[in-house]
Coordinates of C-alpha atoms and ligand atoms in Angstrom, one line a residue:
M20 CA 165.7 118.5 85.3
I21 CA 168.1 117.3 82.7
I22 CA 171.6 118.8 82.7
K23 CA 173.1 119.2 79.2
R24 CA 176.7 119.5 78.3
T25 CA 178.0 122.8 77.0
K26 CA 177.5 122.9 73.2
K27 CA 179.4 124.4 70.4
S28 CA 176.4 126.5 69.6
D29 CA 176.9 128.5 72.8
A30 CA 178.0 132.0 71.9
L31 CA 181.6 133.1 72.4
S32 CA 182.4 135.5 75.1
S33 CA 183.4 138.0 72.3
E34 CA 179.7 138.2 71.5
I35 CA 178.8 139.6 74.9
T36 CA 176.7 142.7 74.6
S37 CA 177.8 145.4 76.9
H38 CA 175.1 147.4 78.7
S39 CA 176.0 150.6 76.9
S40 CA 175.9 149.0 73.5
Y41 CA 172.5 147.5 74.3
L42 CA 171.2 150.8 75.6
N43 CA 172.4 152.5 72.4
R44 CA 170.7 149.8 70.4
R45 CA 167.6 150.1 72.5
Q46 CA 167.4 153.8 71.9
F47 CA 167.8 153.1 68.3
L48 CA 165.1 150.4 68.2
G49 CA 162.7 152.7 70.1
Q50 CA 163.3 155.5 67.6
S51 CA 162.9 153.0 64.7
A52 CA 159.5 151.8 66.2
A53 CA 158.4 155.4 66.7
V54 CA 159.1 156.6 63.2
G55 CA 158.4 153.2 61.5
L56 CA 161.9 152.7 60.2
A57 CA 162.7 149.3 58.7
A58 CA 165.1 146.9 60.4
A59 CA 167.5 147.5 57.4
S60 CA 168.5 150.8 59.0
L61 CA 169.8 149.2 62.2
P62 CA 173.5 149.3 63.0
A63 CA 175.3 146.2 61.6
Q64 CA 176.0 144.7 65.1
A65 CA 172.3 144.9 66.0
I66 CA 171.2 143.3 62.7
Q67 CA 173.7 140.5 63.3
T68 CA 172.4 139.8 66.8
H69 CA 168.8 140.0 65.8
E70 CA 169.0 138.1 62.6
A71 CA 170.8 135.3 64.3
S72 CA 167.8 134.7 66.6
R73 CA 164.9 136.8 65.4
N74 CA 162.1 137.4 67.8
K75 CA 159.3 135.2 66.4
N76 CA 156.6 136.9 68.5
N77 CA 156.0 140.3 67.1
G78 CA 153.1 140.9 69.4
P79 CA 150.2 143.4 68.9
A80 CA 151.1 147.0 68.0
W81 CA 149.9 148.4 71.4
L82 CA 152.2 146.0 73.3
K83 CA 155.2 146.7 71.2
Q84 CA 154.7 150.4 71.7
Q85 CA 154.3 150.1 75.5
V86 CA 157.4 147.8 75.7
A87 CA 159.5 150.2 73.6
A88 CA 158.5 153.1 75.9
A89 CA 159.5 151.3 79.1
K90 CA 161.5 153.4 81.6
E91 CA 165.1 152.6 82.2
T92 CA 166.1 151.9 85.8
A93 CA 169.3 151.4 87.8
W94 CA 168.7 147.7 88.3
G95 CA 171.7 145.7 87.2
K96 CA 173.3 148.6 85.4
D97 CA 176.8 147.3 86.0
E98 CA 176.1 143.7 84.9
T99 CA 177.4 142.3 81.6
L100 CA 174.3 141.1 79.6
T101 CA 174.0 137.6 78.3
P102 CA 173.8 137.8 74.5
Y103 CA 170.3 137.9 73.0
S104 CA 171.0 134.7 71.1
N105 CA 171.6 132.8 74.4
V106 CA 168.7 134.3 76.1
T107 CA 166.3 133.4 73.3
Q108 CA 167.8 130.1 72.1
Y109 CA 168.8 128.3 75.3
N110 CA 165.6 127.9 77.2
N111 CA 163.7 125.8 79.6
F112 CA 160.0 125.6 78.5
Y113 CA 159.0 122.0 78.8
E114 CA 155.7 122.6 77.1
F115 CA 157.7 122.8 73.9
G116 CA 160.2 120.0 74.7
T117 CA 162.9 119.2 77.1
S118 CA 166.0 120.2 75.0
K119 CA 167.3 123.7 75.4
E120 CA 166.7 124.4 71.7
D121 CA 163.2 123.0 71.6
P122 CA 161.4 126.1 72.8
Y123 CA 163.0 128.3 70.1
R124 CA 162.4 125.7 67.5
Y125 CA 158.8 124.8 68.3
A126 CA 157.2 127.9 69.9
S127 CA 157.4 130.1 66.8
K128 CA 153.8 129.6 65.9
F129 CA 152.5 129.9 69.4
K130 CA 149.5 132.3 69.6
A131 CA 150.2 134.8 72.4
D132 CA 147.6 137.3 71.3
P133 CA 144.8 137.8 72.3
W134 CA 145.6 136.8 75.9
S135 CA 143.7 137.0 79.1
V136 CA 144.3 136.1 82.7
E137 CA 141.8 134.6 85.2
I138 CA 141.9 136.0 88.7
D139 CA 140.4 133.8 91.4
G140 CA 140.5 132.7 95.0
E141 CA 140.8 134.7 98.2
C142 CA 140.3 138.2 96.8
E143 CA 137.5 140.8 96.4
V144 CA 138.0 141.4 92.7
K145 CA 137.8 138.3 90.5
G146 CA 137.2 137.7 86.9
T147 CA 139.0 137.4 83.5
F148 CA 141.1 140.4 82.4
T149 CA 142.7 140.9 79.0
L150 CA 146.4 141.6 78.9
E151 CA 145.7 145.0 77.5
D152 CA 143.5 145.8 80.5
I153 CA 146.2 144.6 82.9
L154 CA 148.9 146.6 81.2
S155 CA 146.7 149.7 81.0
Q156 CA 147.1 150.1 84.7
V157 CA 150.9 149.6 85.2
D158 CA 154.1 151.4 84.2
L159 CA 156.6 149.3 82.4
E160 CA 160.2 149.5 83.2
E161 CA 163.5 147.8 82.3
R162 CA 165.3 145.8 85.0
I163 CA 168.4 143.8 84.5
Y164 CA 168.3 140.7 86.7
R165 CA 170.5 137.7 87.1
L166 CA 168.6 134.4 86.3
R167 CA 170.1 131.3 88.1
C168 CA 168.7 128.0 86.9
V169 CA 168.6 125.0 89.4
E170 CA 170.7 123.2 86.8
A171 CA 173.7 125.4 87.6
W172 CA 173.8 127.7 84.6
S173 CA 172.9 131.4 84.7
M174 CA 172.3 134.5 82.6
V175 CA 171.8 138.2 82.9
I176 CA 168.7 139.4 81.2
P177 CA 167.3 142.9 80.6
W178 CA 163.6 142.4 81.3
I179 CA 160.7 144.7 80.6
G180 CA 158.0 144.4 83.1
F181 CA 156.3 145.8 86.2
E182 CA 156.1 144.9 89.9
L183 CA 153.8 142.0 90.6
S184 CA 152.6 143.8 93.7
S185 CA 151.0 146.6 91.7
L186 CA 148.9 144.0 89.9
L187 CA 147.9 142.0 92.9
K188 CA 146.8 145.0 94.9
R189 CA 144.2 145.7 92.2
F190 CA 142.4 142.5 93.1
K191 CA 142.2 143.3 96.8
P192 CA 143.5 140.1 98.3
L193 CA 141.8 139.0 101.6
S194 CA 143.7 138.4 104.8
S195 CA 143.1 134.7 104.2
A196 CA 145.3 134.9 101.0
K197 CA 148.6 133.4 102.3
Y198 CA 150.0 132.3 98.9
V199 CA 149.6 133.1 95.2
E200 CA 149.4 130.3 92.7
F201 CA 150.2 130.8 89.0
T202 CA 149.2 128.5 86.1
T203 CA 150.6 128.3 82.6
L204 CA 148.3 127.8 79.6
H205 CA 147.3 124.2 79.0
D206 CA 146.9 123.8 75.2
P207 CA 148.3 120.5 73.9
K208 CA 147.5 121.4 70.4
Q209 CA 149.9 124.3 70.5
M210 CA 152.4 122.8 73.0
P211 CA 154.0 119.6 71.8
G212 CA 155.5 118.9 75.2
Q213 CA 152.0 118.7 76.8
R214 CA 150.9 116.0 74.4
S215 CA 154.2 114.0 74.5
V216 CA 153.7 110.5 75.8
F217 CA 157.1 110.7 77.5
S218 CA 156.2 113.7 79.6
T219 CA 156.2 113.0 83.3
I220 CA 154.7 116.4 84.2
D221 CA 151.1 116.6 85.3
W222 CA 150.1 119.6 83.1
P223 CA 149.5 122.5 83.4
Y224 CA 152.7 123.9 84.9
V225 CA 151.9 125.5 88.3
E226 CA 154.1 127.6 90.5
G227 CA 153.5 129.6 93.7
L228 CA 154.9 132.2 96.0
R229 CA 154.2 133.1 99.6
M230 CA 152.2 136.4 99.7
D231 CA 155.1 138.4 101.1
E232 CA 157.4 137.1 98.4
A233 CA 154.8 138.0 95.7
M234 CA 154.5 141.5 97.1
N235 CA 158.3 142.0 97.4
P236 CA 159.4 144.9 95.1
L237 CA 161.9 142.7 93.4
T238 CA 159.2 140.3 92.0
L239 CA 158.5 141.2 88.4
M240 CA 155.9 140.3 85.8
A241 CA 157.7 140.5 82.5
V242 CA 156.2 141.2 79.0
G243 CA 159.4 141.9 77.2
L244 CA 163.2 141.5 77.1
Y245 CA 166.0 143.3 75.3
G246 CA 163.6 146.1 74.6
E247 CA 161.2 143.9 72.7
V248 CA 158.0 142.0 73.3
L249 CA 158.7 138.6 75.0
P250 CA 159.7 136.0 72.5
N251 CA 157.3 133.0 72.7
Q252 CA 160.1 130.7 73.9
N253 CA 160.7 133.0 76.9
G254 CA 157.1 132.8 78.1
A255 CA 155.1 135.2 75.9
P256 CA 153.1 137.2 76.6
F257 CA 153.2 137.3 80.3
R258 CA 155.6 135.6 82.8
L259 CA 156.9 135.8 86.3
V260 CA 160.5 136.7 87.2
V261 CA 161.7 136.0 90.7
P262 CA 165.5 136.7 90.6
W263 CA 166.5 135.4 94.0
K264 CA 164.9 131.9 93.3
Y265 CA 165.9 129.2 91.0
G266 CA 164.6 129.8 87.5
F267 CA 161.8 127.1 87.7
K268 CA 159.8 129.5 90.0
S269 CA 159.7 132.0 87.1
I270 CA 156.7 130.5 85.4
K271 CA 155.9 131.4 81.8
S272 CA 152.8 132.1 79.7
I273 CA 150.5 132.6 82.7
V274 CA 146.7 132.3 82.3
K275 CA 145.6 132.1 85.9
I276 CA 146.5 133.7 89.2
R277 CA 144.8 132.4 92.3
F278 CA 145.0 133.7 95.9
V279 CA 145.0 130.7 98.2
E280 CA 145.2 129.9 101.9
E281 CA 147.4 126.7 101.6
M282 CA 150.8 126.3 100.0
P283 CA 150.1 125.5 96.3
K284 CA 151.0 122.1 94.9
T285 CA 153.7 123.2 92.4
T286 CA 154.9 121.3 89.4
W287 CA 158.5 120.4 90.4
V288 CA 157.7 119.8 94.1
D289 CA 155.0 117.4 92.9
L290 CA 157.4 115.7 90.5
A291 CA 160.5 115.3 92.8
P292 CA 160.0 116.8 96.3
H293 CA 163.3 115.6 97.6
E294 CA 165.1 117.5 94.8
Y295 CA 163.0 120.7 94.3
G296 CA 161.5 122.6 97.2
F297 CA 158.6 125.1 97.2
Y298 CA 161.0 128.0 98.3
A299 CA 163.7 127.2 95.8
N300 CA 165.8 130.2 97.0
V301 CA 169.2 130.3 95.4
N302 CA 171.6 128.9 98.1
P303 CA 175.2 127.9 97.4
Q304 CA 175.3 126.0 100.7
V305 CA 172.4 123.6 100.0
D306 CA 173.3 121.3 97.1
H307 CA 170.9 119.6 94.8
P308 CA 171.0 115.8 95.7
R309 CA 172.7 115.2 92.3
W310 CA 175.0 118.2 92.0
S311 CA 176.6 121.1 93.8
Q312 CA 175.0 124.5 93.8
A313 CA 178.2 126.3 94.9
R314 CA 179.1 127.5 91.4
E315 CA 177.3 128.2 88.2
R316 CA 178.1 128.4 84.5
R317 CA 177.4 131.9 83.3
L318 CA 176.4 131.9 79.7
P319 CA 177.9 132.3 77.2
S320 CA 180.2 129.5 78.2
G321 CA 182.1 127.0 76.1
L322 CA 184.3 123.9 76.5
F323 CA 187.5 125.9 76.7
K324 CA 186.0 128.9 78.5
P325 CA 183.5 127.4 80.9
N326 CA 183.0 130.8 82.6
R327 CA 182.3 129.3 86.0
I328 CA 181.5 131.7 88.8
E329 CA 180.6 131.4 92.5
T330 CA 176.9 131.3 93.2
Q331 CA 175.7 134.0 95.6
M332 CA 173.3 133.6 98.4
F333 CA 169.8 134.6 97.1
N334 CA 171.5 135.0 93.8
G335 CA 173.1 138.2 95.1
Y336 CA 169.8 139.8 96.2
E337 CA 170.4 139.1 99.9
E338 CA 169.9 142.7 100.9
E339 CA 166.5 142.9 99.3
V340 CA 165.1 139.5 100.4
A341 CA 166.9 137.9 103.3
S342 CA 164.5 139.4 105.9
L343 CA 161.7 137.4 104.3
Y344 CA 163.3 134.3 105.7
S345 CA 164.7 135.4 109.0
G346 CA 164.5 132.5 111.6
M347 CA 163.8 129.9 108.9
N348 CA 165.9 126.9 108.5
L349 CA 166.9 127.2 104.8
R350 CA 168.2 123.6 104.7
K351 CA 164.8 122.3 105.6
F352 CA 162.8 124.8 103.6
Y353 CA 164.9 124.5 100.4
Ligands
MTE17 N1 157.6 127.9 82.9 C1 156.8 126.9 82.3 N2 155.5 127.1 82.1 N3 157.4 125.8 81.8 C2 158.7 125.5 82.0 O1 159.3 124.4 81.6 N4 160.9 126.3 83.0 C3 161.4 127.1 84.1 C4 161.0 128.6 84.0 N5 159.6 128.7 83.7 C5 159.5 126.5 82.7 C6 158.9 127.7 83.1 C7 162.9 127.0 84.2 S1 163.5 125.5 84.8 C8 163.7 128.0 84.0 S2 165.4 127.9 84.3 C9 163.2 129.3 83.4 O2 161.8 129.2 83.0 C10 164.0 129.6 82.1 O3 163.6 130.8 81.5 P1 164.2 131.2 80.1 O4 164.0 130.0 79.2 O5 163.4 132.4 79.7 O6 165.6 131.5 80.4

C-alpha cells in the first residue's frame, strides 16, 4: 500500500469532535429525522462539520430510520473521535482510486441501493438476501472503535452496525466451515479503480476471517457511521469492521459471503504475501518489511502536530481477542 505524506488538508486538532458533542448532535439528528426537520435547523457546529464533507449517500428511508434508531453502547465511550471530515475524506477504497481523496471524489454517484448479498458454501441456508431482509433480523447499535491501517495511521470511528455472528448463525454454518470469505462488488462501470490499466489488484477485492474470528463479539458489520447511513466512500451500504486487525481486513461494499473449508485467497496476501498476512493482527512488535509498526499517526495530524502515538497489541483489544491466538507464533502468522 502506498504511504502518503501528511497533507495540509488534514483537519486541525481543534476540530476534534468530543464524544459528548457528537452524542448531542446525534440526538439532534435523530430528532430531526423523526420530525422531518431541515438541516438548516442544526446547530452551527454540526452544519459546519457536515457541510464540509456532506454524506453523498443518503440511502433509502427505511435504512436511514433504522440507523438513526441505533442503540448507544459503552464501546469506546472515552475515546476522542476522529472528525467526520477525516473519516469521510481520507479513505482507502482502491475501487475508486489509490489516493486518499479519490473515494470521496469518485464514489458520490455509486449506487448502493438496492443491494443484496449472496450466501454460499458450507452452510445449510444459502441464497441471495436483500439488505432490507438482512437488517430486519438484527438490532443496530453504535460502537466506537479504533481503526489502525497497516500504513501506520489510525482513526476512532463511531460505527453503526451489528455483530457479524448474529448474521452468520442465520445461515447455519456446517462444521466443515472453517473460514468465512467476503467479496466486494465487481462493477468496473461504477468503480474507476477496477477499470484502471494501472491497477495491480485482481478484482474483486476479497477478504477472509477464521470462523472463530468471524464469530467473535467484537466483529461488526457496519451500515452507518456518525449516526448516518454509511457514505459510499466508507463502503456503503454494508462493510466489515474488525478493529483488532489492520484496516485492510475491513472489506467494503460486500456482495458475497461464503463459508469455506480452506483459508481464502485474499487480495493483499495474493498481491504481496511477504508484506501482508492473512491474520493481519495489529502487532507493534512485527514490523512491515518497509516500515515500523511500533507507532501510528492518529488523525487528525499535521506537519507541526504529527499526533504520533504508540501502537497497542491487537489495537488495544487484547482482552477480547488474545485467546483466539494462544499458542500461535504471531511473527510467523502475521
Ligand atoms: N475494501 C475494499 N473493497 N477496497 C479497499 O481498497 N481498503 C481497506 C479497507 N477495506 C479497501 C477495503 C483498507 S487498506 C483500509 S485501511 C480500510 O478499508 C479503510 O476504511 P475507511 O476508508 O472507511 O477508513
